[in-house]
């Protein structure tokens, strides 16, 4: 195993009605003037926003609201949020929603607390030195942003989707009530399950040393999400299944399933971010659409991990050569995607990129990772292009 740092400072309140504690938590972390940041209105329609503002009013905590964080959240709204924070002297951010609202709030925090253009952090030009405290009420189990150090923003100028990671952005608290995810469309639930699994898979497919404890936890997490994704497909109001998936979402991306390894591969995510930037697809579906092509391209270079995955996660029969078992595991994973109505190629994802688009995405992807990246297999621009082509 390799040495590691594990930092997961977010206080988690998990379970029914935990949102009732939001005002108490904001006070605990020193908030007196809050920016409530949310998405396109699901939290208004569900009544959650009224509940939250009612609790803040009762506790005499001042707030301003900013909605409009779209899936693949945009830089322009981040700028708007920063200006609003300045005008209103905000000292606390409360994101209410899914990964997009949370990521947008993280970016607002960086831009508000530091001078200069917030995009510099996402463009890799410099690092944020501070932020302001962030709390989260999660309504979609998917990205793990409620406990992760990262946020992903799309710059409309050039449709560039970029992530920025910093411990400064980690939420002070995350309120996770599985019931709040019951209003999700089935498609978003399935996309969420896909994303959650992928955050652990990215860490799992590595060629360097690993840790038995980490591997075993990762496999348990993956089997749990796989099983409960099917339960939710048939019974979306199943509380226990919602809860299993929600907690898995946080543990999948708070570093736990990467302890003792090199941090993982992450090329499926990098390839998807280019698709999301250019075609504005839902992140989880984009991952499902690209994963099979990525896996078939790299598995020979990381055969022992693909075999282990096939046996311990996809539970395929231990029969045949290592390569046959690894391939059976990839096929079983694609069958699983189909079973929860996820795409397994770009056509099924609903997009038809031209050859020029594929070349552009591969170029931007390679540029974004400094030329090449990957732990299961190190990929260069020509490899990325080959994977995009195979995913058509
Ligand atoms: O915008 P509203 O109206 O709230 O509707 C949202 C949106 O349309 C809806 N929704 C959320 N909760 C709901 C609900 N609808 C009904 N009931 C509810 N309870 O679902 C749609 C998707 O929401 P969004 O927040 O965009 O989804 P998600 O949580 O999947 O976030 C996706 C973004 O996060 C980034 C992705 O790239 C993408 O931009 N990621 C962030 C990561 C991180 N910060 O650590 C890691 C991930 O790998 C990912 O890249
Ligand atoms: Zn993801």
CSV table of C-alpha atoms in Angstrom, one decimal, residues 63-209:
chain,number,residue,atom,x,y,z
A,63,UNK,CA,-30.3,35.4,3.8
A,64,UNK,CA,-30.5,36.2,0.1
A,65,UNK,CA,-31.4,33.6,-2.5
A,66,UNK,CA,-29.8,32.9,-5.9
A,67,UNK,CA,-31.3,30.1,-8.1
A,68,UNK,CA,-30.4,29.1,-11.6
A,69,UNK,CA,-27.5,26.7,-11.2
A,70,UNK,CA,-28.0,24.4,-14.2
A,71,UNK,CA,-26.6,20.9,-14.7
A,72,UNK,CA,-23.0,21.5,-15.9
A,73,UNK,CA,-23.2,24.8,-13.9
A,74,UNK,CA,-22.1,28.0,-15.7
A,75,UNK,CA,-19.4,30.5,-14.9
A,76,UNK,CA,-21.7,33.4,-15.6
A,77,UNK,CA,-23.9,32.6,-12.6
A,78,UNK,CA,-20.8,32.1,-10.5
A,79,UNK,CA,-19.8,35.7,-11.3
A,80,UNK,CA,-23.4,36.9,-10.5
A,81,UNK,CA,-23.2,35.0,-7.1
A,82,UNK,CA,-19.9,36.7,-6.3
A,83,UNK,CA,-21.3,40.1,-6.9
A,84,UNK,CA,-24.4,39.3,-4.8
A,85,UNK,CA,-22.2,38.2,-1.9
A,86,UNK,CA,-20.2,41.4,-2.1
A,87,UNK,CA,-23.3,43.6,-2.2
A,88,UNK,CA,-25.0,41.7,0.7
A,89,UNK,CA,-21.9,41.0,2.8
A,90,UNK,CA,-22.6,37.3,2.9
A,91,UNK,CA,-20.6,35.2,5.3
A,92,UNK,CA,-22.1,31.7,4.7
A,93,UNK,CA,-23.1,29.7,1.7
A,94,UNK,CA,-25.9,27.2,1.8
A,95,UNK,CA,-26.3,25.0,-1.3
A,96,UNK,CA,-29.7,23.3,-1.6
A,97,UNK,CA,-29.9,20.8,-4.4
A,98,UNK,CA,-27.6,18.5,-6.3
A,99,UNK,CA,-24.0,18.6,-7.4
A,100,UNK,CA,-24.5,21.6,-9.7
A,101,UNK,CA,-25.8,23.9,-7.0
A,102,UNK,CA,-23.1,22.7,-4.6
A,103,UNK,CA,-20.3,23.1,-7.2
A,104,UNK,CA,-21.5,26.5,-8.2
A,105,UNK,CA,-21.7,27.6,-4.5
A,106,UNK,CA,-18.1,26.3,-4.0
A,107,UNK,CA,-17.0,28.5,-7.0
A,108,UNK,CA,-18.8,31.5,-5.6
A,109,UNK,CA,-17.0,31.0,-2.3
A,110,UNK,CA,-13.6,31.0,-4.0
A,111,UNK,CA,-14.4,34.0,-6.2
A,112,UNK,CA,-15.8,36.0,-3.3
A,113,UNK,CA,-13.0,35.3,-0.8
A,114,UNK,CA,-10.1,35.8,-3.2
A,115,UNK,CA,-9.3,38.7,-5.5
A,116,UNK,CA,-9.0,38.3,-9.3
A,117,UNK,CA,-10.9,36.1,-11.7
A,118,UNK,CA,-12.3,32.9,-10.2
A,119,UNK,CA,-11.9,31.1,-13.5
A,120,UNK,CA,-8.1,31.2,-12.9
A,121,UNK,CA,-8.5,28.4,-10.3
A,122,UNK,CA,-10.3,26.2,-12.8
A,123,UNK,CA,-7.9,27.0,-15.6
A,124,UNK,CA,-5.1,25.9,-13.3
A,125,UNK,CA,-3.4,29.3,-13.2
A,126,UNK,CA,-3.3,29.7,-9.4
A,127,UNK,CA,-4.8,28.3,-6.2
A,128,UNK,CA,-7.4,29.7,-3.9
A,129,UNK,CA,-6.1,30.9,-0.5
A,130,UNK,CA,-9.4,31.0,1.3
A,131,UNK,CA,-13.1,30.6,1.0
A,132,UNK,CA,-16.2,31.1,3.2
A,133,UNK,CA,-18.0,28.3,5.0
A,134,UNK,CA,-20.4,26.2,3.0
A,135,UNK,CA,-23.3,24.0,4.2
A,136,UNK,CA,-25.3,21.6,2.0
A,137,UNK,CA,-28.8,20.2,1.9
A,138,UNK,CA,-28.5,17.4,-0.6
A,139,UNK,CA,-31.4,16.5,-2.9
A,140,UNK,CA,-29.6,14.2,-5.4
A,141,UNK,CA,-27.2,11.4,-4.5
A,142,UNK,CA,-24.6,11.4,-7.3
A,143,UNK,CA,-21.5,13.6,-7.3
A,144,UNK,CA,-20.4,13.3,-3.7
A,145,UNK,CA,-19.8,17.0,-3.9
A,146,UNK,CA,-21.3,17.3,-0.4
A,147,UNK,CA,-18.1,15.8,1.0
A,148,UNK,CA,-15.6,16.1,-1.8
A,149,UNK,CA,-13.0,18.8,-2.3
A,150,UNK,CA,-13.9,19.3,-5.9
A,151,UNK,CA,-16.2,21.5,-8.0
A,152,UNK,CA,-16.8,21.4,-11.8
A,153,UNK,CA,-17.7,24.6,-13.7
A,154,UNK,CA,-18.4,25.2,-17.4
A,155,UNK,CA,-17.1,28.3,-19.0
A,156,UNK,CA,-19.6,29.4,-21.7
A,157,UNK,CA,-16.7,31.0,-23.6
A,158,UNK,CA,-15.4,27.9,-25.5
A,159,UNK,CA,-17.7,25.5,-23.6
A,160,UNK,CA,-14.8,24.4,-21.4
A,161,UNK,CA,-15.8,22.2,-18.4
A,162,UNK,CA,-13.1,22.2,-15.7
A,163,UNK,CA,-12.8,20.9,-12.2
A,164,UNK,CA,-11.0,22.5,-9.3
A,165,UNK,CA,-10.1,20.7,-6.1
A,166,UNK,CA,-9.2,22.3,-2.8
A,167,UNK,CA,-9.8,21.3,0.8
A,168,UNK,CA,-11.0,24.9,1.3
A,169,UNK,CA,-14.2,24.0,-0.6
A,170,UNK,CA,-15.2,21.1,1.6
A,171,UNK,CA,-18.6,21.6,3.1
A,172,UNK,CA,-18.8,22.3,6.9
A,173,UNK,CA,-21.9,20.3,7.1
A,174,UNK,CA,-24.1,18.1,4.8
A,175,UNK,CA,-27.7,17.4,5.6
A,176,UNK,CA,-28.7,14.2,3.9
A,177,UNK,CA,-32.4,13.2,4.1
A,178,UNK,CA,-33.0,10.3,1.7
A,179,UNK,CA,-36.6,11.3,1.5
A,180,UNK,CA,-35.6,14.5,-0.3
A,181,UNK,CA,-34.4,12.4,-3.3
A,182,UNK,CA,-37.8,10.8,-3.8
A,183,UNK,CA,-39.0,13.5,-6.2
A,184,UNK,CA,-36.2,12.8,-8.6
A,185,UNK,CA,-37.0,11.7,-12.2
A,186,UNK,CA,-36.0,8.0,-12.6
A,187,UNK,CA,-33.4,9.0,-15.1
A,188,UNK,CA,-31.6,11.3,-12.6
A,189,UNK,CA,-31.7,8.5,-10.0
A,190,UNK,CA,-30.0,6.1,-12.4
A,191,UNK,CA,-27.5,8.7,-13.6
A,192,UNK,CA,-26.7,9.3,-9.9
A,193,UNK,CA,-26.1,5.6,-9.2
A,194,UNK,CA,-23.8,5.5,-12.2
A,195,UNK,CA,-21.8,8.5,-11.1
A,196,UNK,CA,-21.5,7.1,-7.6
A,197,UNK,CA,-20.2,3.7,-8.8
A,198,UNK,CA,-17.8,5.5,-11.2
A,199,UNK,CA,-16.2,7.5,-8.4
A,200,UNK,CA,-15.1,4.3,-6.7
A,201,UNK,CA,-14.3,2.5,-10.0
A,202,UNK,CA,-12.0,5.4,-11.0
A,203,UNK,CA,-10.0,4.7,-7.8
A,204,UNK,CA,-10.2,1.0,-8.2
A,205,UNK,CA,-8.7,0.6,-11.7
A,206,UNK,CA,-5.1,1.3,-10.9
A,207,UNK,CA,-1.9,-0.5,-11.7
A,208,UNK,CA,-0.1,0.5,-8.5
A,209,UNK,CA,-0.3,-1.1,-5.1
